CSV table of C-alpha atoms in Angstrom, one decimal:
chain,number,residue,atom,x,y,z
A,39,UNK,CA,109.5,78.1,139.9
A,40,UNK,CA,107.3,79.2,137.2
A,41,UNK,CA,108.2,82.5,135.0
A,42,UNK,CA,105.5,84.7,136.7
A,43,UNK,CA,106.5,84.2,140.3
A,44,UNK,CA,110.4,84.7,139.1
A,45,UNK,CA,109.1,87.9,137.9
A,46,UNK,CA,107.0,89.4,140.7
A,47,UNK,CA,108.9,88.0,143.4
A,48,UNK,CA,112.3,89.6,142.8
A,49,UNK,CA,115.5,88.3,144.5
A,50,UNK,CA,117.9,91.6,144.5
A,51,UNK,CA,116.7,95.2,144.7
A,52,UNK,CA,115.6,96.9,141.6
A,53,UNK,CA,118.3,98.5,139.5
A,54,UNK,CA,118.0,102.4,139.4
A,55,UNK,CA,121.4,102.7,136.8
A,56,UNK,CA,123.3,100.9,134.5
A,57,UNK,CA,125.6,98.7,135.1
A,58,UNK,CA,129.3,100.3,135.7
A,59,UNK,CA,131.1,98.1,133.1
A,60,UNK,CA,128.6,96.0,131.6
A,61,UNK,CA,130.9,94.0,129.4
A,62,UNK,CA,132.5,92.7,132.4
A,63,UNK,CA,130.3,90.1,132.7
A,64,UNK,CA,131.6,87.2,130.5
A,65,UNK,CA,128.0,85.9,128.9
A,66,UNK,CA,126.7,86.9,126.0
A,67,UNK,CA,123.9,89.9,126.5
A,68,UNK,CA,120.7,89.0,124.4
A,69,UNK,CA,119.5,92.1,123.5
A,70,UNK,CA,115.9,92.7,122.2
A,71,UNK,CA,114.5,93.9,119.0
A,72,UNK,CA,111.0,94.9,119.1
A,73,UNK,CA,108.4,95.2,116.2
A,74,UNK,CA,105.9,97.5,115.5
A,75,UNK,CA,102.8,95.9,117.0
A,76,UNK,CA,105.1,95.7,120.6
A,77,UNK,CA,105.8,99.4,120.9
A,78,UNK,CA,102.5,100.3,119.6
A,79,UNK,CA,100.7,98.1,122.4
A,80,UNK,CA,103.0,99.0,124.7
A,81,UNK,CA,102.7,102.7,124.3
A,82,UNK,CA,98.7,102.6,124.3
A,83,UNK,CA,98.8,100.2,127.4
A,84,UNK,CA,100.9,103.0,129.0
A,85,UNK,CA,98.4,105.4,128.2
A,86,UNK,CA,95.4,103.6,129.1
A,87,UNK,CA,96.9,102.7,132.4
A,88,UNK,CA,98.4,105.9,134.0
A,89,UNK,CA,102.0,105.4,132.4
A,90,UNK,CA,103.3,103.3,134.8
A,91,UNK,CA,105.5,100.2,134.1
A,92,UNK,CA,107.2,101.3,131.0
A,93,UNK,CA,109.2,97.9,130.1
A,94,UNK,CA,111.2,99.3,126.7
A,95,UNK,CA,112.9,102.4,128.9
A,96,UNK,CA,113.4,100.2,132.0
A,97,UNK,CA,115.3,97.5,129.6
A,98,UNK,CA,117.2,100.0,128.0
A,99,UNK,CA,118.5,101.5,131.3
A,100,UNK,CA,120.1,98.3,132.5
A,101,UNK,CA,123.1,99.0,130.5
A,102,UNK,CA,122.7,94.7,129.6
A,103,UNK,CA,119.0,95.4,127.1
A,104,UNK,CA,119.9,98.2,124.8
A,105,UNK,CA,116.4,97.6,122.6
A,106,UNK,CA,116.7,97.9,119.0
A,107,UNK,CA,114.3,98.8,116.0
A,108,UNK,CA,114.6,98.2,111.9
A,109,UNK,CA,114.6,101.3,110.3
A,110,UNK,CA,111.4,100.4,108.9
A,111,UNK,CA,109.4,99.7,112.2
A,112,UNK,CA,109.1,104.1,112.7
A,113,UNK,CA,107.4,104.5,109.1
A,114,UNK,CA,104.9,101.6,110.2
A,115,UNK,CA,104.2,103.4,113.7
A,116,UNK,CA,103.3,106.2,111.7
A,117,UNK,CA,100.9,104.1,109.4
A,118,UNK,CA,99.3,102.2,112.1
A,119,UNK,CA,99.5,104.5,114.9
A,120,UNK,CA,95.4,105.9,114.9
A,121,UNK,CA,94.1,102.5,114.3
A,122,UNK,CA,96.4,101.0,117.1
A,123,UNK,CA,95.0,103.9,119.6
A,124,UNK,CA,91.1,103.6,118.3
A,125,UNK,CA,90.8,99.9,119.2
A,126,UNK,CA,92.9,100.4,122.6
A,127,UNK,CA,90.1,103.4,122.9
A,128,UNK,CA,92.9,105.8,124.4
A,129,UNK,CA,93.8,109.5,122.6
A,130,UNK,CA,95.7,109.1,119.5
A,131,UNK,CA,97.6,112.4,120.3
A,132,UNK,CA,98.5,111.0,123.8
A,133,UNK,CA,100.1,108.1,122.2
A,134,UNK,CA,101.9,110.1,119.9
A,135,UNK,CA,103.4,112.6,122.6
A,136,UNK,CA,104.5,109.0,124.8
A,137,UNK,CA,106.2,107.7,122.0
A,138,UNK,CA,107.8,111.0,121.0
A,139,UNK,CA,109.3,111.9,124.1
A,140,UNK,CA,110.0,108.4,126.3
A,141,UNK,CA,109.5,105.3,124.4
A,142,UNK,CA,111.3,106.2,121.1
A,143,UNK,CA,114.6,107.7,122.5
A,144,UNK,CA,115.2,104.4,124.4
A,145,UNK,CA,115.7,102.9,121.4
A,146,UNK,CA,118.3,102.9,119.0
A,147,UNK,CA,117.6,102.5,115.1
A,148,UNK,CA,119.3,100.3,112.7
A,149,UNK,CA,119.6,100.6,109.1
A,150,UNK,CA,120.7,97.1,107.4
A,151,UNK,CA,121.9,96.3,104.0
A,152,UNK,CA,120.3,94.3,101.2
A,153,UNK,CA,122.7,91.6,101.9
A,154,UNK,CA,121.5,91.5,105.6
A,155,UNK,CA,118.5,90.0,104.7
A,156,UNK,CA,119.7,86.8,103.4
A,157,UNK,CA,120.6,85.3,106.0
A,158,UNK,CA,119.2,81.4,107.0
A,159,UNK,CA,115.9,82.4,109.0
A,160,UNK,CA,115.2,85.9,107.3
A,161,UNK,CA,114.8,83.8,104.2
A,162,UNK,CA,112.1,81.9,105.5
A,163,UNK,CA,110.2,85.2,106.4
A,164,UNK,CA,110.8,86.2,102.8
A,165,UNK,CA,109.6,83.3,101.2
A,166,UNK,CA,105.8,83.7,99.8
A,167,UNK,CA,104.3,80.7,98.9
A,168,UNK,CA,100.7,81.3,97.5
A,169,UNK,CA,100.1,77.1,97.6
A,170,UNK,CA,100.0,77.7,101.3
A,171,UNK,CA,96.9,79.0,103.6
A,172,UNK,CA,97.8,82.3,104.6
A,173,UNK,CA,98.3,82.1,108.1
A,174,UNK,CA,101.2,79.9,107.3
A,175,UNK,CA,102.7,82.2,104.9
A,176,UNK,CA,106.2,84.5,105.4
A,177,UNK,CA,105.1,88.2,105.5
A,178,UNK,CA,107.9,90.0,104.1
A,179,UNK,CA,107.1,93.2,105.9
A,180,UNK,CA,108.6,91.9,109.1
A,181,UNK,CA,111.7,90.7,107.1
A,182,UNK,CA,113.7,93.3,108.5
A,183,UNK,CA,113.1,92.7,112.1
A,184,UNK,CA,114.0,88.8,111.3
A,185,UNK,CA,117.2,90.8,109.9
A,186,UNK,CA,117.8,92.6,112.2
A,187,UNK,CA,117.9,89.8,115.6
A,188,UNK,CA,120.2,87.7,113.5
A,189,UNK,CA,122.3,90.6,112.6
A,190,UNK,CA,123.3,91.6,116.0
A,191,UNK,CA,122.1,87.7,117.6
A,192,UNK,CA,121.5,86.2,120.1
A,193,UNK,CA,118.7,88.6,120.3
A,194,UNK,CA,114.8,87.8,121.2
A,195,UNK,CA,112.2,89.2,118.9
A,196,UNK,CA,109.5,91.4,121.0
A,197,UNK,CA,106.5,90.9,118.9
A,198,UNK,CA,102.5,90.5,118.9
A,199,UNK,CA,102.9,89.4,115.5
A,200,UNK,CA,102.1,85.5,114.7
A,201,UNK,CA,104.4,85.1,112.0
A,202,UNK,CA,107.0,84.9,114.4
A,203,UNK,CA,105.5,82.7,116.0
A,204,UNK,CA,105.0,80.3,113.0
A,205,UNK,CA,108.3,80.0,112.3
A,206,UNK,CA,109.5,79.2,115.8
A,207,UNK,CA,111.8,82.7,116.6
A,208,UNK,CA,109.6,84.0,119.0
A,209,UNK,CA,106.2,84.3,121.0
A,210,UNK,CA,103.8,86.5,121.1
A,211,UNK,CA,103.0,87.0,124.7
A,212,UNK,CA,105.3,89.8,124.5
A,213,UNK,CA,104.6,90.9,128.2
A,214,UNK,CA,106.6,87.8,130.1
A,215,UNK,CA,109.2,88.0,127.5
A,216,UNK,CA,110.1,91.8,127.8
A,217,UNK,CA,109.5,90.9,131.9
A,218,UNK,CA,111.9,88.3,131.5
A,219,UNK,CA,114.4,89.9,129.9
A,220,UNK,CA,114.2,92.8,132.3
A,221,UNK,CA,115.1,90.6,134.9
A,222,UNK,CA,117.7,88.8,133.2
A,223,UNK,CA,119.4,92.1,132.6
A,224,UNK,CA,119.1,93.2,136.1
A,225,UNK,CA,120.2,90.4,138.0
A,226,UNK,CA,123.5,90.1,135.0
A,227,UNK,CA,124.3,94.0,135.2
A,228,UNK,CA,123.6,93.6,139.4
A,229,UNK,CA,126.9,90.6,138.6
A,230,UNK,CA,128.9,93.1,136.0
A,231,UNK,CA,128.8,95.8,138.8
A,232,UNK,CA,129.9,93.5,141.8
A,233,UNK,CA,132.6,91.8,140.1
A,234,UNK,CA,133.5,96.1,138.9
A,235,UNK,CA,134.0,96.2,142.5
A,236,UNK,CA,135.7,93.1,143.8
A,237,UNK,CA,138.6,94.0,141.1
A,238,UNK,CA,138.6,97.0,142.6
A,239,UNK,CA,138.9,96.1,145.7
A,240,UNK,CA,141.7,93.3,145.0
A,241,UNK,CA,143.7,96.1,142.9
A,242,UNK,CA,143.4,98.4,146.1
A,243,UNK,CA,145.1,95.5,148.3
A,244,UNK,CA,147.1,94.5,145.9
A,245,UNK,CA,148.5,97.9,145.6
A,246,UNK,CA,148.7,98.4,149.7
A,247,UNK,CA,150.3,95.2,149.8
A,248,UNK,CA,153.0,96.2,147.1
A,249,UNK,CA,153.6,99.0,148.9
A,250,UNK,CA,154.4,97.5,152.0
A,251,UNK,CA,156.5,94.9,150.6
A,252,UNK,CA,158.8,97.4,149.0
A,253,UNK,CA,158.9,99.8,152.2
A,254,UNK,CA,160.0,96.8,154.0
A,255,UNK,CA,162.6,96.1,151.9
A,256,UNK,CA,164.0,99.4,152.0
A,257,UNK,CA,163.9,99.2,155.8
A,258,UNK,CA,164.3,95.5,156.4
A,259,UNK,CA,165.4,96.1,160.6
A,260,UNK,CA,162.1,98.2,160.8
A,261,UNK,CA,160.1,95.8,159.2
A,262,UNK,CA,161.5,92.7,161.4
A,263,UNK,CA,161.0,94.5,165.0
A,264,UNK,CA,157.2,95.6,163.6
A,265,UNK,CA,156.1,92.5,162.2
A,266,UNK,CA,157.4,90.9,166.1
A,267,UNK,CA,156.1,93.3,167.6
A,268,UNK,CA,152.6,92.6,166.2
A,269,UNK,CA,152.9,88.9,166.5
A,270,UNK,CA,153.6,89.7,170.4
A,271,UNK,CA,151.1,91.4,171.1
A,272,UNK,CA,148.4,89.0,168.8
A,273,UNK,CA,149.8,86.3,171.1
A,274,UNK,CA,149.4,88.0,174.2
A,275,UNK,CA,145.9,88.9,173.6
A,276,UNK,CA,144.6,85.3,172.2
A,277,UNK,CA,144.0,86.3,168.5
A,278,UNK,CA,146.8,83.1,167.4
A,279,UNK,CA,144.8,80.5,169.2
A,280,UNK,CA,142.9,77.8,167.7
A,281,UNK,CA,140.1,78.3,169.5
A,282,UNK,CA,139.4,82.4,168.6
A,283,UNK,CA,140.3,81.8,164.6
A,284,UNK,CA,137.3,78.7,164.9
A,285,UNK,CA,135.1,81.7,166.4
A,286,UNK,CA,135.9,83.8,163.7
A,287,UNK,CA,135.4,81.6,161.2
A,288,UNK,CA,132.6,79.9,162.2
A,289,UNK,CA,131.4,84.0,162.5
A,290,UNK,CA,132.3,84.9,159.1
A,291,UNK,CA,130.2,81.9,157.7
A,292,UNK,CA,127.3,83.2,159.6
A,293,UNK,CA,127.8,86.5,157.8
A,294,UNK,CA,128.3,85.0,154.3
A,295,UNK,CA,125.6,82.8,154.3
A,296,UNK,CA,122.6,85.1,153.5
A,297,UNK,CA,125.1,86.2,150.8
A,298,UNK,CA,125.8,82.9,149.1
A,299,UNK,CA,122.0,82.3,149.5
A,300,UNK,CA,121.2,84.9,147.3
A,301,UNK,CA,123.2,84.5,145.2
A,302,UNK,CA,122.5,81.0,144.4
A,303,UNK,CA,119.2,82.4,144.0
A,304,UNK,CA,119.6,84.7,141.8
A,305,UNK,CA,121.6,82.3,139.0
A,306,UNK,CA,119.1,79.7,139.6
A,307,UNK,CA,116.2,82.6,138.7
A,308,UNK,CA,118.6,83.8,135.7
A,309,UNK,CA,118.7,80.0,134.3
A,310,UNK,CA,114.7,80.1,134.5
A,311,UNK,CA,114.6,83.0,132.8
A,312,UNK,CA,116.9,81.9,130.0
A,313,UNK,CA,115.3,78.7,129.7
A,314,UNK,CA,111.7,80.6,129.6
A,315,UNK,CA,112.7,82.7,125.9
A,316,UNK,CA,113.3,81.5,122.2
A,317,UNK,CA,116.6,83.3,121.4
A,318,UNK,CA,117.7,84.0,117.7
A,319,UNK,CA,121.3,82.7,117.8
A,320,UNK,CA,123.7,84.1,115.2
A,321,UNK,CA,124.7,82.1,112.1
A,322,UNK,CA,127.8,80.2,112.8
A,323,UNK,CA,130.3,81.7,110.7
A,324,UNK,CA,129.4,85.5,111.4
A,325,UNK,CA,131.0,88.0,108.5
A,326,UNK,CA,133.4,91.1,110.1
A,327,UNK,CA,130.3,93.2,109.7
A,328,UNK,CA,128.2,91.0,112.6
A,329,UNK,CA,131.3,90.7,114.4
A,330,UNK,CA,131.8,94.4,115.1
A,331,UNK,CA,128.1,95.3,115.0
A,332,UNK,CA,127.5,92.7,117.7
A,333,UNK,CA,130.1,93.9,119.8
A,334,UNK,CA,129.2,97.6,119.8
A,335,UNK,CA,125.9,96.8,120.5
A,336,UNK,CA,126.6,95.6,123.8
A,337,UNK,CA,129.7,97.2,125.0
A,338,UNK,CA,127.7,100.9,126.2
A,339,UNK,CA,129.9,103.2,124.7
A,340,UNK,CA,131.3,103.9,120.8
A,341,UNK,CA,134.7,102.8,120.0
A,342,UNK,CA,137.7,104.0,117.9
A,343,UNK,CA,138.5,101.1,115.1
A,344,UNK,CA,141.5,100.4,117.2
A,345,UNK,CA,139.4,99.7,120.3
A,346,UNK,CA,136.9,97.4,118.6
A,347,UNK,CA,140.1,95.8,116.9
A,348,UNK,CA,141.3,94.7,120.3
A,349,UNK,CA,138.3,94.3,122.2
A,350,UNK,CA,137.9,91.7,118.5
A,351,UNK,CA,140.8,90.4,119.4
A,352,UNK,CA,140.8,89.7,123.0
A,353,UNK,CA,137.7,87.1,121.9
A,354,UNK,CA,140.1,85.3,118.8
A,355,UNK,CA,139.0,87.2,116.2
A,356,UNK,CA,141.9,89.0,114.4
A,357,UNK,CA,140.5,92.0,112.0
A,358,UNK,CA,142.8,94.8,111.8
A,359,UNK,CA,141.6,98.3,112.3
A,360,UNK,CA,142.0,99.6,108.9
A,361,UNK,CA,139.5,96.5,107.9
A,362,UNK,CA,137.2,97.0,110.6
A,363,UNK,CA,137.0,101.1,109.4
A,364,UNK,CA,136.4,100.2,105.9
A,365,UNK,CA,133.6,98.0,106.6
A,366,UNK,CA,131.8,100.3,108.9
A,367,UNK,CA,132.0,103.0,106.3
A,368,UNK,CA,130.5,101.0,104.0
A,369,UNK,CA,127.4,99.9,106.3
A,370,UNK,CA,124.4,101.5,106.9
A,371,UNK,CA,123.8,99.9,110.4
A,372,UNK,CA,127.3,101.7,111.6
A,373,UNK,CA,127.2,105.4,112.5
A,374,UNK,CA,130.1,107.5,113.0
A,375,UNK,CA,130.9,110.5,115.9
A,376,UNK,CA,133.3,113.2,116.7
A,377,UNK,CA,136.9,111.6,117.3
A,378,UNK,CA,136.9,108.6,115.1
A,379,UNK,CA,134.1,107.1,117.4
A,380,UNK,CA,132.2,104.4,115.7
A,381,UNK,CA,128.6,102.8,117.4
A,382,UNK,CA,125.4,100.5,115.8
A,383,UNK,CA,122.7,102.0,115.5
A,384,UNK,CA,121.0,105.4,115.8
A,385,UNK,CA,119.0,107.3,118.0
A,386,UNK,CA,115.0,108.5,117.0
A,387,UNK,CA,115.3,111.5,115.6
A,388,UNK,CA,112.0,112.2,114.3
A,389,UNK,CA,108.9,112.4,116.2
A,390,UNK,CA,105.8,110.2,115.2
C-alpha cells in the first residue's frame, strides 16, 4: 500500500470531534511542530485554492495532533509574511486575516528555556561550521523548532525547510506528512473512543450483574424458582440445543466479520503510516521538565500538580507534586490557570 492511496482511500469515516478520552489509548501520540515556511505555505495554498483542506485545524481537532509552534515561528510570519504571499501571487491581507482567525488559534505556543536548546540534535542545528558549503551548514534560526520536537518528543517536524532535511529529522514534502499524521490521529482517536465505550459498556454489565447477584442473595427462594423457570422455558422452546447455539454462533461470526475486517485494516494502514514519517524521539533520560511537558501536551485538558503527579506515576515515574509545581513555575513552556491548573503551551494571542 503506498502512502498516497492510505491517504485518499480512507478505511473509517472521517472524524468530526475529538476523541472522548484520548489518553486512553496506550501509544504514545506524536504530535507535530510546524515551522514557519509550513504555516506560511499552507495559509497561502488555502487562499489560492478556495480555503478548503485546512490540514493544521483538522490535526488539531483530533484531540491525538495538538500542533505546536516555537515562540519564535509568530515573529518570522510577521517578517516573511508579504514575500511568502507575492511569490504564491494571492492577497497579502487575505493571508493575514486566514492566519489570524483559523490557522493560528489551532495552535498552541511554546516558550522554551536556554537550557532547552542543548539538547543532542538541537546542537547539531546550532553548530556553524564556515569550512563547510552552506547548504550543509546548521541554521541556527530553526534551532528552536529542533528544541522544541525534542522537548515534548516523539514529535515530527512540519517543515519546507532543507535543513531539516540535512540532518535527517524530517522531510520536506510537508503535505504527505501532515496527511499522514492526520490519519494516524484519526484512526488512533477512532480506537481511544471505542475502547471509551467498550469500558463503558463492561462497567454497565458489570454493575447490572452486581446488582443481580446481591438481590438474589437477599431473596435466594426467588432467585432459585426464576432462574428454573427460565431454564424451562429455554428448554422447551430449543434455545439449549446444540444445534440453535451453532446457528447463533455461526450468525454472530457473520456479523463480526466486516468488523474484524476493518479493523485489521485500519492497524495495518496505521503501521504504514508510522513507518512512512521520521519521528524525533526523546532523549533517553528525559529531565522532570520533559516528563510533565510531554504529558500535558497530550492528555487534552490542564492538570492540578497532583493530577500530573499521578498520571507521572501510573507510568513509573515518581515526582511529587510539590516538585513537579516548582518546576513548572520556573519554566517558560508551562502556563498556569484559574484553580491551580497547569498546561504546555499557549494559545495565539496576537494577530499577524
Amino acid at each position: 500500500m503506498t502512502l498516497d492511496r492510505a491517504v485518499a482511500a480512507p478505511l473509517l469515516p472521517v472524524r468530526t470531534g475529538p476523541a472522548i478520552n484520548p489518553m486512553v489509548l496506550d501509544r504514545p501520540m506524536l504530535l507535530p511542530v510546524l515551522d514557519t515556511n509550513a504555516l506560511l505555505t499552507h495559509a497561502c495554498w488555502l487562499v489560492k485554492n478556495g480555503y478548503q483542506h485546512d490540514k493544521v485545524t483538522a490535526l488539531a481537532g483530533t484531540g491525538r495532533s495538538t500542533p505546536y509552534i516555537a515562540a519564535h515561528v509568530l515573529g518570522e510570519i510577521v517578517k516573511h509574511l508579504p514575500r511568502m504571499a507575492d511569490d504564491a501571487h494571492v492577497p497579502e491581507h487575505q493571508v493575514r486575516r486566514l492566519l489570524g482567525a483559523q490557522i493560528l488559534p489551532a495552535l498552541r505556543v511554546v516558550d522554551l528555556e536556554i537550557r532547552d536548546h542543548l539538547s543532542p540534535q538541537t546542537r547539531h542545528i546550532l553548530r556553524v561550521d564556515r569550512e563547510m558549503p552552506k547548504r550543509h551548514r546548521g541554521d541556527p534560526d530553526d534551532a528552536p523548532t529542533m528544541a522544541l520536537a525534542e522537548f515534548l518528543g516523539p514529535c515530527v517536524i512540519v517543515t519546507e525547510d532543507s535543513v531539516f532535511s540535512r540532518f535527517g529529522v524530517a522531510v520536506i514534502e510537508w503535505i504527505p506528512v501532515a496527511q499522514s499524521l492526520l490519519r494516524m490521529a484519526n484512526l488512533e482517536a477512532t480506537a481511544a473512543d471505542a475502547l471509551v465505550l467498550i469500558d463503558l459498556a463492561l462497567r454497565l454489565c458489570g454493575a447490572g450483574a452486581h446488582d443481580l447477584v446481591v438481590l438474589a442473595g437477599r431473596n435466594p427462594l426467588l432467585a432459585t424458582a426464576a432462574v428454573t423457570g427460565l431454564l424451562w422455558w429455554c428448554y422447551r422452546n430449543g434455545y439449549l440445543t446444540r444445534d440453535n447455539w451453532r446457528q447463533r454462533l455461526a450468525r454472530l461470526g457473520e456479523a463480526t466479520a466486516p468488523l474484524l475486517e476493518l479493523t485489521v485494516n485500519a492497524v495495518t494502514e496505521h503501521q504504514t503510516l508510522s513507518d512512512s514519517l521520521l519521528v524525533v524521539e526523546p532523549p533517553a533520560y528525559p529531565t522532570r521538565e520533559q516528563l510533565a511537558a510531554r504529558y500535558l501536551a497530550r492528555c487534552g485538558r490542564p492538570l492540578t500538580p497532583g493530577e500530573l503527579r499521578d498520571a507521572l506515576a501510573r507510568r513509573g515515574h515518581i515526582i511529587s507534586a510539590a516538585q513537579l509545581k516548582r518546576d513548572m513555575q520556573t519554566h517558560a513552556a508551562f502556563v498556569r490557570a484559574p484553580g491551580d491548573l497547569w498546561t504546555i503551551g499557549r494559545p495565539v494571542r496576537q494577530q499577524t
